[in-house]
Each structure stands twice: as structure tokens, then as C-alpha cells.
């Protein structure tokens, strides 16, 4: 695996690969890699000819400075993990490679910035689109791979690709979970053993909702039971639980036969903010 730290080196290698007809697959990450990230790389390997992964802890998407400071950065371990997989090139830039001294970014995301993660983390999706736009420019990928774990982020990136008419295909990859159901996340490293146990309530609430949906129960009832379950679960400080339309993430009043639905949950556990979601059909 090649490791490059500058956009110009990256551009040269990508140019050579493209010149011989290779399709570039790209997996952007913030590092502290786990099996979820590696699954994206495996999918990218199947769907493209040259897989690029980036590791960059993007300061502009953190609305909490403490969260940025505490974000895990085990770079040596990440490199070892990538070496054992199908990644051809790792782009590992420093902050000064990606940002000038005073940059302004203001991208109208409409409704997407006012709901769920947009509402709870002001400015987060501005930072996400700012860095992903720069990374797309630097890598010039044909196909990009994002995790369903951050479903609203996928919607935001899809929207950006459409708005800027970028010739990029986005593939959403399934959530990889730990054995007991907890969605893998770089932040899980910071959970205490007790926090980890408490955190299982998130995926359980989604499973219970999934089962109840199959039994034909009503949307309002499903939301109410999940919220009650989460509020009664020790160690969980619930931010939101909602069942929404799976495409636009818009609230719906009731299920209809043609709709597709997803349950979204966000909560604080042990001082760490965790996210999860599950498609119901
Ligand atoms: P991050 O390093 O957290 O920015 O994540 C990089 C990419 O990995 C994003 O597209 C995430 O949605 C994806 N990802 C994170 N956790 C998981 C998971 N448990 N399963 C699948 N993809 C994931």
C-alpha cells in the first residue's frame, strides 16, 4: 500500500491509474479503523479497480472542541490494518494540507441541516461537506463508499453530488455490528465496560421496532414503545428516536404499503454520543 500526504503526490498517482483505465474507488474515514471501515474497503475492492482510503480527523465538522481533542488517532495501527486489506493507497494529509488559514464554506443543505444530526450538531454537515468536497477534488473518484451507520451523512453527500453535478456514484454499505449488536464506531473505544453494556439498548430498541413492524403494529405505537424502552434503560440519555421515510428522512404519520421506513436513534452513553439506525422494510 502506498501512503501519500500531499494532494500533488496523490494527483500524480491517481492520474497514472486513470490513464490506464482504472476506476477509482474511495473510502473517506477519520481513522481509528474497525471492521465497519474495513467492510467499506472490501466493497470498494469488489466495485472498483484502485481503492483509495483517506484518514483525516476533520476539525471543521466537530462542534464540540473536547470531542475533537479526544478523538482517537491510532495511526500506526490503522496503517497495519489497511496493509492487511485491499487498500491500494492511503491519503494521510495534515490539517495544513487540507485547509488554508481562513476559509469560508457555506453550502445550503436545506431541510437536511434542520433535522436530526443537523439540528443536534449545528455546523456539523457544513464541515462534512467542506472536507468531502475537498477530498473528492483531490482523489477524483469514480465511486465512493459511505456507511449506512451515518445515514443522514449519506443523504447529505448524495445531495452535494447532485447539486454540484459531480460525476461520482455513491454506494451506501451496511452497518457492521459487534457480536452483541452494538454498531461499530471509533468512539466505542472510549466506552467503559459498563457503558458498553448500557449502549446495547440502542440496537435493542431498533430490533424491537423491526420485529414489531413485521407484526403490523402502527408507527405511533412503535415510536412510543421504543422511546419508553430507551428512557427506562440505565445509562442512556436519549436525544432522539424516530421512524422516518427512508429516502428523505422526513417524518411520516403512518405506514403505507409503498413506503420504505428507517428507525433512527441517537443517545449519550457514558459521556459519548452514539448513533444507530435500521431499515424496517
Ligand atoms: P468515520 O471514520 O467515523 O468518519 O467513518 C468513515 C466511514 O465509515 C463513514 O462512511 C461511516 O459511515 C462508515 N462507518 C462507520 N461505522 C461503520 C459501521 N459500523 N459499519 C459500516 N460503516 C461504518
XYZ file of C-alpha atoms and ligand atoms in Angstrom:
304
model
C 0.000 0.000 0.000
C 1.273 3.457 -0.929
C 0.985 6.225 1.653
C 0.881 9.843 0.489
C 0.451 13.024 2.486
C 0.080 15.679 -0.207
C -2.574 16.390 -2.815
C 0.037 16.745 -5.547
C 1.555 13.272 -4.929
C -1.949 11.869 -4.743
C -2.940 13.580 -8.006
C 0.065 12.108 -9.813
C -0.684 8.528 -8.778
C -4.413 8.825 -9.467
C -3.614 10.354 -12.871
C -1.438 7.349 -13.753
C -4.085 4.856 -12.636
C -6.828 6.657 -14.561
C -4.639 6.832 -17.664
C -4.576 3.021 -17.798
C -8.345 2.905 -17.413
C -8.616 2.107 -13.715
C -11.847 3.010 -11.927
C -11.036 4.766 -8.645
C -12.960 3.714 -5.511
C -12.722 5.992 -2.488
C -13.412 5.404 1.223
C -13.026 8.558 3.345
C -12.540 7.987 7.083
C -11.367 9.697 10.238
C -9.271 6.697 11.238
C -9.377 4.584 14.413
C -10.359 1.923 11.929
C -12.594 -1.011 12.790
C -14.363 -3.792 10.903
C -17.004 -1.283 9.690
C -14.381 0.749 7.832
C -12.711 -2.414 6.533
C -16.029 -3.667 5.156
C -16.302 -0.461 3.098
C -12.837 -1.128 1.706
C -13.795 -4.709 0.811
C -16.900 -3.496 -1.040
C -14.775 -0.839 -2.770
C -12.329 -3.536 -3.879
C -15.165 -5.502 -5.494
C -16.695 -2.476 -7.201
C -13.623 -0.571 -8.417
C -10.058 -1.178 -9.667
C -7.963 1.017 -7.382
C -9.035 1.629 -3.787
C -8.075 4.835 -2.039
C -8.744 5.326 1.665
C -8.206 8.619 3.460
C -7.644 9.196 7.153
C -8.218 12.758 8.238
C -9.729 13.895 11.533
C -11.538 16.899 10.118
C -11.587 19.774 12.625
C -14.390 21.723 10.902
C -17.015 19.025 11.471
C -16.603 18.906 15.256
C -18.995 21.203 17.034
C -17.506 20.181 20.390
C -13.763 21.006 20.783
C -13.412 18.380 23.523
C -14.757 15.697 21.183
C -12.126 16.718 18.584
C -9.371 16.604 21.179
C -10.441 13.195 22.470
C -10.990 11.660 19.041
C -8.770 8.526 18.878
C -5.838 8.686 16.437
C -4.048 5.268 16.421
C -2.380 5.912 13.033
C 0.248 3.146 13.170
C -2.376 0.557 13.979
C -4.632 1.900 11.208
C -1.814 1.553 8.674
C -1.241 -2.062 9.742
C -4.943 -2.829 9.373
C -5.053 -1.268 5.919
C -1.900 -3.147 4.859
C -3.723 -6.406 5.568
C -6.723 -5.444 3.408
C -7.377 -4.330 -0.163
C -6.453 -0.669 0.062
C -4.013 0.399 -2.687
C -3.347 3.910 -1.454
C -3.753 5.728 1.842
C -4.122 9.505 1.729
C -2.984 10.834 5.099
C -2.876 14.631 4.926
C -2.201 17.044 7.769
C -4.616 19.884 8.560
C -2.477 22.439 6.714
C -2.591 20.317 3.560
C -6.387 20.465 3.538
C -7.095 23.970 4.860
C -5.792 27.457 4.211
C -5.676 29.991 7.043
C -9.177 31.427 6.675
C -11.615 29.511 4.616
C -15.291 30.143 4.237
C -17.729 27.412 3.391
C -21.421 27.878 3.216
C -23.441 25.250 1.427
C -27.219 25.351 1.621
C -28.317 21.879 2.659
C -31.951 22.889 3.116
C -34.039 20.628 5.298
C -31.196 18.130 5.834
C -29.465 20.557 8.119
C -32.538 21.159 10.237
C -33.400 17.601 11.192
C -31.767 15.009 13.498
C -27.953 15.257 13.252
C -28.248 18.628 11.501
C -30.316 20.041 14.348
C -28.364 18.398 17.182
C -24.899 19.266 15.835
C -25.019 22.800 14.375
C -22.399 23.279 11.653
C -21.510 19.566 11.551
C -22.712 18.951 7.997
C -21.097 22.190 6.821
C -17.762 20.766 7.995
C -18.551 17.363 6.494
C -19.435 18.765 3.064
C -16.456 21.139 3.174
C -13.934 18.328 3.702
C -15.664 15.761 1.496
C -15.782 18.305 -1.361
C -12.030 18.872 -0.955
C -11.320 15.144 -0.729
C -13.425 14.416 -3.833
C -11.443 17.101 -5.691
C -8.143 15.631 -4.528
C -8.954 11.953 -5.148
C -11.168 12.400 -8.228
C -13.007 9.130 -7.508
C -15.450 7.325 -9.777
C -17.240 5.554 -6.916
C -17.364 6.490 -3.240
C -18.361 4.266 -0.332
C -20.103 5.519 2.785
C -21.644 3.660 5.723
C -25.357 3.426 6.441
C -24.301 3.901 10.072
C -24.260 7.626 9.255
C -27.353 7.558 7.071
C -28.041 11.289 7.188
C -24.428 11.925 6.177
C -25.006 9.679 3.131
C -28.061 11.786 2.239
C -26.036 14.984 2.639
C -23.258 13.697 0.362
C -25.771 12.428 -2.219
C -27.327 15.903 -2.193
C -23.931 17.569 -2.639
C -23.039 15.264 -5.537
C -26.357 16.167 -7.226
C -26.082 19.910 -6.572
C -22.532 20.144 -7.934
C -23.246 17.684 -10.726
C -20.234 15.596 -9.736
C -19.596 12.505 -11.912
C -19.442 10.277 -8.831
C -21.504 7.256 -7.823
C -22.201 6.836 -4.117
C -22.688 3.395 -2.611
C -24.162 3.012 0.866
C -22.720 -0.002 2.723
C -24.488 -1.880 5.554
C -23.813 -1.310 9.254
C -21.275 -3.687 10.792
C -22.109 -4.580 14.390
C -20.286 -6.128 17.276
C -21.454 -9.592 18.313
C -23.995 -8.305 20.795
C -25.447 -5.797 18.346
C -23.663 -2.548 19.124
C -22.954 -0.655 15.875
C -19.189 -0.363 15.454
C -17.849 3.146 15.896
C -14.438 4.677 16.503
C -15.916 6.271 19.603
C -16.763 2.861 21.147
C -13.113 2.590 22.274
C -13.908 5.267 24.841
C -16.842 3.356 26.392
C -16.256 1.783 29.807
C -17.294 -1.899 30.137
C -20.465 -0.696 31.841
C -21.079 1.949 29.156
C -20.684 -0.727 26.504
C -23.397 -2.812 28.238
C -25.685 0.197 28.516
C -25.090 1.087 24.863
C -26.691 -2.211 23.770
C -30.098 -0.634 24.459
C -29.748 1.358 21.209
C -29.534 -1.614 18.870
C -32.094 -3.495 21.010
C -34.608 -0.675 20.599
C -34.096 -0.901 16.830
C -34.509 -4.697 16.808
C -37.664 -4.490 18.897
C -39.026 -1.892 16.479
C -38.095 -4.052 13.494
C -39.927 -7.065 14.978
C -42.981 -5.018 15.926
C -43.095 -3.538 12.407
C -43.230 -7.082 10.964
C -46.177 -7.810 13.271
C -48.031 -4.937 11.615
C -48.131 -2.528 14.549
C -48.716 1.197 13.994
C -45.961 3.774 13.671
C -47.005 5.912 16.652
C -47.131 2.833 18.839
C -43.664 1.680 17.704
C -42.104 5.059 18.375
C -43.760 5.303 21.778
C -42.608 1.833 22.900
C -39.023 2.402 21.704
C -38.809 5.755 23.471
C -40.247 4.260 26.670
C -37.767 1.383 26.440
C -34.807 3.729 25.948
C -35.888 6.117 28.698
C -36.161 3.178 31.096
C -32.731 1.816 30.097
C -29.948 2.621 32.563
C -27.129 4.878 31.376
C -28.965 6.129 28.294
C -29.568 9.808 27.727
C -31.797 9.798 24.676
C -31.527 12.574 22.085
C -33.961 11.234 19.539
C -35.675 8.108 18.323
C -37.791 8.431 15.194
C -39.233 6.371 12.394
C -38.992 8.249 9.117
C -39.223 7.846 5.373
C -36.013 6.020 4.343
C -35.283 8.302 1.358
C -35.864 11.842 2.566
C -35.653 11.112 6.323
C -38.939 13.003 6.644
C -41.402 12.346 9.432
C -44.386 10.237 8.480
C -47.667 9.852 10.368
C -48.437 6.279 9.422
C -47.083 3.370 7.404
C -48.415 2.732 3.935
C -47.811 -0.260 1.669
C -45.477 1.501 -0.758
C -43.329 3.327 1.776
C -39.864 2.427 2.997
C -39.013 3.244 6.556
C -35.993 3.562 8.772
C -35.740 3.945 12.542
C -33.067 6.414 13.715
C -31.632 6.720 17.198
C -29.053 8.958 18.878
C -28.151 8.937 22.561
C -25.414 9.778 25.024
C -23.912 6.829 26.859
C -21.076 7.215 29.329
C -20.355 10.744 28.014
C -20.152 9.519 24.404
C -22.666 10.295 21.702
C -23.739 7.189 19.777
C -25.803 6.801 16.623
C -27.600 3.854 15.113
C -30.373 3.083 12.636
C -32.194 0.202 10.997
C -34.302 -0.143 7.872
C -37.684 -1.630 8.775
C -38.509 -2.969 5.288
P -15.727 7.765 10.263
O -14.298 7.330 10.343
O -16.493 7.576 11.526
O -15.876 9.144 9.667
O -16.412 6.784 9.240
C -15.914 6.604 7.938
C -16.920 5.815 7.148
O -17.130 4.546 7.763
C -18.297 6.517 7.092
O -18.838 6.369 5.785
C -19.085 5.744 8.115
O -20.476 5.762 7.879
C -18.519 4.350 7.939
N -18.783 3.529 9.138
C -18.578 3.893 10.429
N -19.009 2.919 11.255
C -19.480 1.919 10.476
C -20.059 0.632 10.736
N -20.244 0.184 11.975
N -20.418 -0.132 9.684
C -20.248 0.325 8.414
N -19.711 1.520 8.087
C -19.332 2.309 9.117
